[in-house]
Coordinates of C-alpha atoms in Angstrom, one line a residue:
F17 CA 25.7 22.2 49.7
L18 CA 24.9 22.1 46.1
S19 CA 26.9 23.6 43.3
P20 CA 26.6 27.3 42.4
A21 CA 24.1 26.3 39.7
A22 CA 21.8 25.0 42.4
A23 CA 19.1 24.9 43.6
V24 CA 15.3 24.7 43.5
L25 CA 13.4 23.1 46.4
L26 CA 9.8 22.4 45.6
L27 CA 7.4 21.3 48.3
L28 CA 4.5 19.9 46.3
P29 CA 1.1 18.9 47.5
T30 CA 2.0 15.2 47.2
A31 CA 5.8 15.2 47.3
L32 CA 9.0 17.1 48.0
C33 CA 10.8 17.8 44.8
F34 CA 14.4 18.5 45.4
T35 CA 16.1 19.7 42.2
S36 CA 19.3 21.4 41.1
S37 CA 18.1 23.7 38.3
P38 CA 17.6 27.4 38.3
T39 CA 14.2 26.9 36.8
S40 CA 11.3 25.8 38.9
R41 CA 9.9 22.4 37.7
N42 CA 6.9 21.0 39.5
S43 CA 7.9 17.4 38.8
V44 CA 6.0 14.6 40.5
G45 CA 6.2 11.6 38.2
N46 CA 6.0 10.0 34.8
T47 CA 2.3 9.1 34.7
V48 CA 1.7 8.8 31.0
G49 CA -1.8 9.2 29.7
L50 CA -3.6 10.3 32.9
D51 CA -6.3 12.9 32.2
N52 CA -6.2 14.1 35.8
Y53 CA -2.6 15.1 35.5
S54 CA -1.9 18.5 34.0
V55 CA 1.0 19.1 31.7
H56 CA 3.0 22.4 32.3
E57 CA 5.7 23.8 30.1
D58 CA 8.5 25.9 31.5
A59 CA 10.8 28.3 29.7
S60 CA 13.0 25.4 28.5
S61 CA 9.9 23.5 27.1
T62 CA 10.4 20.7 29.6
S63 CA 7.1 19.0 30.4
S64 CA 6.2 18.2 34.0
L65 CA 3.2 16.5 35.4
I66 CA 1.4 17.7 38.5
P67 CA -1.5 15.9 40.1
E68 CA -4.6 18.0 40.4
L69 CA -5.6 18.8 43.9
N70 CA -8.2 16.5 45.4
D71 CA -9.0 15.1 48.9
A72 CA -6.9 12.0 48.3
S73 CA -3.8 13.9 47.1
R74 CA -4.1 16.4 50.0
S75 CA -4.2 13.5 52.5
I76 CA -0.8 12.2 51.4
S77 CA 0.8 15.6 52.0
S78 CA -0.1 15.7 55.7
N79 CA 2.6 15.8 58.3
E80 CA 2.2 12.0 58.7
Q81 CA 3.7 11.5 55.3
Q82 CA 7.5 10.9 55.6
L83 CA 9.8 12.1 52.9
L84 CA 12.5 9.6 53.9
P85 CA 12.7 7.2 56.9
S86 CA 14.4 8.8 59.9
S87 CA 16.5 5.8 60.6
P88 CA 17.1 4.1 57.2
F89 CA 18.3 0.5 57.1
G90 CA 19.2 0.4 53.4
V91 CA 18.5 1.7 49.9
I92 CA 17.1 -0.4 47.1
F93 CA 17.9 0.9 43.6
D94 CA 16.3 0.3 40.2
M95 CA 19.0 -0.1 37.6
D96 CA 18.1 1.2 34.2
G97 CA 17.8 5.0 34.3
T98 CA 18.7 5.0 38.0
L99 CA 22.1 3.5 38.7
I100 CA 23.0 3.7 35.0
K101 CA 21.9 6.3 32.4
H102 CA 18.7 5.6 30.5
S103 CA 19.7 3.5 27.5
I104 CA 16.9 1.0 26.8
N105 CA 14.6 2.1 23.9
F106 CA 11.2 1.3 25.3
A107 CA 9.4 2.6 22.3
E108 CA 11.3 0.2 20.1
M109 CA 10.8 -2.6 22.5
R110 CA 7.0 -2.1 22.6
Q111 CA 6.8 -1.9 18.8
R112 CA 8.9 -5.0 18.1
I113 CA 7.2 -7.1 20.8
Y114 CA 3.7 -6.0 19.6
E115 CA 4.6 -7.0 16.1
V116 CA 5.5 -10.5 17.3
V117 CA 2.2 -10.6 19.3
D118 CA 0.1 -9.6 16.2
A119 CA 1.7 -12.3 14.1
D120 CA 1.3 -15.0 16.8
P121 CA -1.7 -17.4 16.5
I122 CA -2.5 -16.8 20.1
G123 CA -1.3 -13.2 20.5
K124 CA -3.3 -11.8 17.6
D125 CA -6.4 -12.1 19.7
L126 CA -4.9 -10.5 22.9
E127 CA -5.3 -7.0 24.1
K128 CA -2.0 -5.1 24.1
D129 CA -0.4 -5.1 27.6
C130 CA 3.0 -5.1 29.2
A131 CA 5.6 -5.9 26.6
L132 CA 7.7 -7.8 29.2
A133 CA 4.8 -10.0 30.3
M134 CA 2.9 -10.7 27.0
P135 CA 5.5 -13.2 25.6
Q136 CA 4.5 -15.6 28.4
R137 CA 1.1 -15.9 26.8
L138 CA 2.2 -16.7 23.3
T139 CA 3.1 -19.9 21.5
E140 CA 6.6 -21.3 21.9
E141 CA 7.7 -19.7 18.6
G142 CA 6.3 -16.4 19.7
Q143 CA 8.1 -16.6 23.0
R144 CA 11.4 -17.4 21.2
K145 CA 11.0 -14.4 18.9
C146 CA 10.3 -12.1 21.8
H147 CA 13.3 -13.4 23.7
E148 CA 15.4 -12.5 20.7
V149 CA 14.0 -9.0 20.8
F150 CA 14.9 -8.6 24.5
V151 CA 18.4 -10.0 24.0
D152 CA 19.1 -7.6 21.1
I153 CA 17.8 -4.5 22.9
E154 CA 19.3 -5.3 26.2
Q155 CA 22.7 -6.2 24.7
R156 CA 22.8 -2.8 23.0
A157 CA 22.1 -1.2 26.3
V158 CA 24.9 -3.2 28.0
D159 CA 27.3 -2.2 25.2
N160 CA 26.4 1.5 25.8
M161 CA 26.1 1.3 29.6
Q162 CA 27.2 4.4 31.5
L163 CA 27.0 5.0 35.2
Q164 CA 24.6 7.6 36.4
D165 CA 26.2 10.8 37.4
G166 CA 26.8 10.8 41.2
G167 CA 26.0 7.1 41.5
A168 CA 29.4 5.9 42.6
E169 CA 29.7 8.7 45.2
L170 CA 26.3 7.9 46.6
V171 CA 26.9 4.1 46.8
Q172 CA 30.3 4.7 48.4
F173 CA 28.7 7.0 50.9
L174 CA 25.9 4.5 51.8
I175 CA 28.4 1.7 52.3
E176 CA 30.7 3.8 54.5
S177 CA 27.6 4.9 56.5
G178 CA 26.7 1.3 57.1
L179 CA 23.6 1.2 55.0
K180 CA 22.6 -1.8 53.0
T181 CA 22.3 -1.5 49.2
A182 CA 20.4 -3.8 46.8
V183 CA 19.2 -3.8 43.2
L184 CA 15.6 -4.5 42.0
T185 CA 15.3 -4.4 38.2
R186 CA 13.3 -5.8 35.3
N187 CA 16.6 -6.5 33.5
M188 CA 18.5 -9.8 33.7
E189 CA 20.9 -10.9 36.4
K190 CA 23.9 -11.1 34.0
N191 CA 23.4 -7.5 33.0
V192 CA 23.2 -6.3 36.6
A193 CA 26.5 -8.1 37.2
H194 CA 28.1 -6.1 34.4
M195 CA 26.7 -2.9 35.9
M196 CA 28.2 -3.9 39.3
E197 CA 31.6 -4.4 37.8
L198 CA 31.5 -0.8 36.3
Y199 CA 30.7 0.5 39.8
K200 CA 33.5 -1.5 41.4
N201 CA 36.0 -0.1 38.9
E202 CA 34.8 3.4 39.4
M203 CA 34.9 3.0 43.2
S204 CA 38.2 1.0 43.1
I205 CA 36.7 -1.8 45.1
N206 CA 38.1 -5.3 45.2
D207 CA 36.4 -7.9 43.0
V208 CA 35.5 -10.1 45.9
V209 CA 33.5 -7.4 47.5
T210 CA 29.7 -7.3 46.8
I211 CA 28.3 -3.8 46.8
F212 CA 24.7 -4.7 46.0
E213 CA 23.2 -7.5 48.0
P214 CA 20.9 -9.0 47.0
I215 CA 20.3 -8.5 43.3
V216 CA 16.7 -9.2 42.2
A217 CA 16.2 -9.3 38.5
R218 CA 13.3 -10.5 36.3
N219 CA 14.8 -14.0 36.3
T220 CA 15.5 -14.1 40.0
K221 CA 13.7 -16.8 42.1
A222 CA 13.0 -16.3 45.8
N223 CA 14.1 -19.9 46.3
P224 CA 16.0 -22.2 43.9
D225 CA 13.2 -24.7 43.9
D226 CA 10.5 -22.2 42.8
D227 CA 8.9 -22.8 39.4
E228 CA 8.6 -19.1 38.7
P229 CA 10.8 -16.0 39.4
L230 CA 9.6 -13.2 41.7
K231 CA 7.0 -11.0 40.1
S232 CA 8.4 -7.9 38.5
K233 CA 7.6 -4.3 39.4
P234 CA 5.1 -2.7 40.0
N235 CA 4.4 -5.8 42.1
P236 CA 6.0 -5.3 45.5
D237 CA 7.3 -8.9 45.9
G238 CA 10.9 -8.0 45.0
I239 CA 11.1 -5.3 47.7
L240 CA 9.5 -7.5 50.3
H241 CA 11.9 -10.3 49.4
I242 CA 14.9 -8.0 49.9
C243 CA 13.5 -6.7 53.2
K244 CA 13.1 -10.3 54.4
L245 CA 16.7 -11.1 53.5
W246 CA 17.9 -8.0 55.2
G247 CA 15.8 -8.6 58.3
C248 CA 14.1 -5.2 58.3
E249 CA 10.7 -3.6 57.7
P250 CA 9.9 -1.9 54.4
S251 CA 9.3 1.3 56.4
E252 CA 13.1 1.4 57.1
V253 CA 14.0 1.2 53.4
I254 CA 14.4 3.9 50.7
F255 CA 13.5 2.8 47.2
V256 CA 15.0 4.8 44.3
G257 CA 13.8 4.6 40.7
D258 CA 13.1 6.6 37.6
S259 CA 9.6 5.3 36.8
A260 CA 6.5 6.4 38.7
N261 CA 4.4 3.6 37.1
D262 CA 6.8 0.8 38.1
D263 CA 9.2 2.0 40.8
M264 CA 7.0 4.3 42.9
S265 CA 4.0 1.9 42.7
A266 CA 6.1 -1.0 43.9
A267 CA 7.7 1.1 46.7
N268 CA 4.3 2.4 47.9
R269 CA 2.6 -1.0 47.7
A270 CA 5.4 -2.5 49.7
G271 CA 5.2 0.3 52.3
C272 CA 8.7 1.7 51.8
G273 CA 9.7 4.6 54.2
G274 CA 10.9 6.6 51.2
A275 CA 9.9 6.4 47.5
V276 CA 12.4 8.5 45.6
L277 CA 11.8 9.4 41.9
L278 CA 15.0 10.3 40.0
Q279 CA 14.5 12.5 37.0
P280 CA 17.9 13.6 35.7
G281 CA 17.7 17.2 34.6
G282 CA 14.0 17.2 35.4
C283 CA 13.3 15.3 32.2
Q284 CA 10.4 12.9 31.7
L285 CA 11.8 9.8 30.0
D286 CA 9.9 7.0 28.3
T287 CA 10.1 4.0 30.8
D288 CA 6.7 2.6 29.8
S289 CA 6.6 -1.1 29.1
G290 CA 3.0 -0.8 27.8
Y291 CA 0.7 -1.9 30.6
A292 CA -2.4 0.0 31.4
V293 CA -2.4 2.3 34.5
G294 CA -5.4 3.2 36.5
D295 CA -6.6 6.7 37.1
T296 CA -8.5 6.4 40.4
E297 CA -7.3 8.7 43.2
A298 CA -5.8 5.8 45.1
E299 CA -3.9 4.6 42.0
I300 CA -2.5 8.1 41.3
I301 CA -1.4 8.4 45.0
E302 CA 0.2 5.0 44.6
R303 CA 2.4 6.3 41.8
T304 CA 3.3 9.5 43.8
P305 CA 6.9 9.7 45.2
S306 CA 7.7 11.0 48.6
L307 CA 10.8 12.7 47.2
C308 CA 11.8 13.9 43.7
V309 CA 15.4 14.5 42.8
E310 CA 17.2 15.5 39.6
S311 CA 20.4 13.8 40.5
L312 CA 21.9 11.1 42.7
S313 CA 24.1 13.8 44.2
D314 CA 21.0 15.6 45.4
L315 CA 19.8 12.3 47.0
K316 CA 23.1 11.9 48.7
L317 CA 22.7 15.3 50.3
C318 CA 19.2 14.4 51.5
I319 CA 20.4 11.1 53.0
E320 CA 23.3 12.9 54.6
S321 CA 20.8 15.2 56.3
V322 CA 18.8 12.3 57.5
L323 CA 21.8 10.6 59.1
D324 CA 23.0 13.9 60.6
E325 CA 19.6 14.4 62.2
Q326 CA 19.6 10.9 63.4
E327 CA 23.0 11.4 65.0
K328 CA 21.8 14.5 66.7
N329 CA 18.7 12.7 67.9
G330 CA 16.8 16.0 67.5
V331 CA 13.2 16.2 66.5
V332 CA 11.9 19.4 64.8
Q333 CA 8.4 20.3 63.7
S334 CA 7.4 20.2 60.1
E335 CA 8.0 23.6 58.6
V336 CA 9.3 25.4 55.6
S337 CA 11.3 28.5 56.3
G338 CA 13.4 30.8 54.1
E339 CA 16.2 33.2 55.0
E340 CA 18.3 35.6 53.0
D341 CA 21.3 33.3 52.7
S342 CA 19.7 29.8 52.9
Y343 CA 16.6 27.8 52.4
V344 CA 15.6 25.2 54.9
Y345 CA 13.2 22.4 54.7
S346 CA 12.6 20.7 58.1
S347 CA 10.4 17.8 59.1
D348 CA 10.3 15.1 61.7
S349 CA 12.3 12.9 59.3
F350 CA 15.1 15.3 58.1
S351 CA 16.3 18.8 57.5
V352 CA 17.9 20.2 54.4
T353 CA 19.6 23.5 54.1
I354 CA 20.7 24.8 50.7
P355 CA 21.9 28.1 49.2
S356 CA 19.2 30.6 48.4
I357 CA 20.3 31.0 44.8
G358 CA 17.4 30.2 42.6
V359 CA 15.3 28.8 45.4
K360 CA 11.6 28.9 45.1
G361 CA 9.0 27.4 47.4
V362 CA 5.6 26.3 46.0

């Protein structure tokens, strides 16, 4: 059960939003600049984005849509803003990279796009300057790196439950290694033990002889590569990230059984690298999570429920029911019971 300060369980048209706040937030995802997403303000002035109802968004909310896979094989985590607290200043990164682009003989004629991808299209000098920007921003993030609340407990639980864990990030491999050491120290794990395997970063190649690294999110290649190494189907995998544009799109394109959007405290954080996002119904659905959580502790509770249901080998019909002392969400994939304090169904 959640803490006494819990809990709000929101069943949205396109996702289950599982939160631990006494205030109802209809959070679906960080989809910056989409006209067909409406911004709502709650009493604490926290913005949340809700897709407007249409035939496409209704279709994804049918009983065929799983919240989480009923027999998960493993969990793939984003790193920045997910396993560790949000510390990369994306606004600064975009500004500094675009300044280099504007001053570059080739870049000055280019349309602004993803700040992580644009350097590859510049002159060698432009690429060098962009690399210096990335090193500076990412090193400051490493110096200030803090584990996400509830992260160590979740990873420990997954390992003890026999689930695989991996990392897929647009950060660099060396920075992921630093994060993993922080987790090992927090979990009191021996240095020789690997808790995330594999690690796929923006400089990771599928094969050592490949000329280029795997394509970064929102491309699904990294997820598919991990599934191939694990020997499982994407439908057996849960992907967890803090960006609807990058993480949820990659998860849904890969066909993951669960696409979990983490929004600590229900906050919408700037995780935008600057590329354009489409606003068709299909593209909006692609960025829609199957499950929204405000903490990794909440996600642990949900996965515990999945595994408990799996152990019972019970199947229940999709339903939402409320009682005086508890609130239950049941589906063919899992069932969650939480205290009725502050619970509101939408």
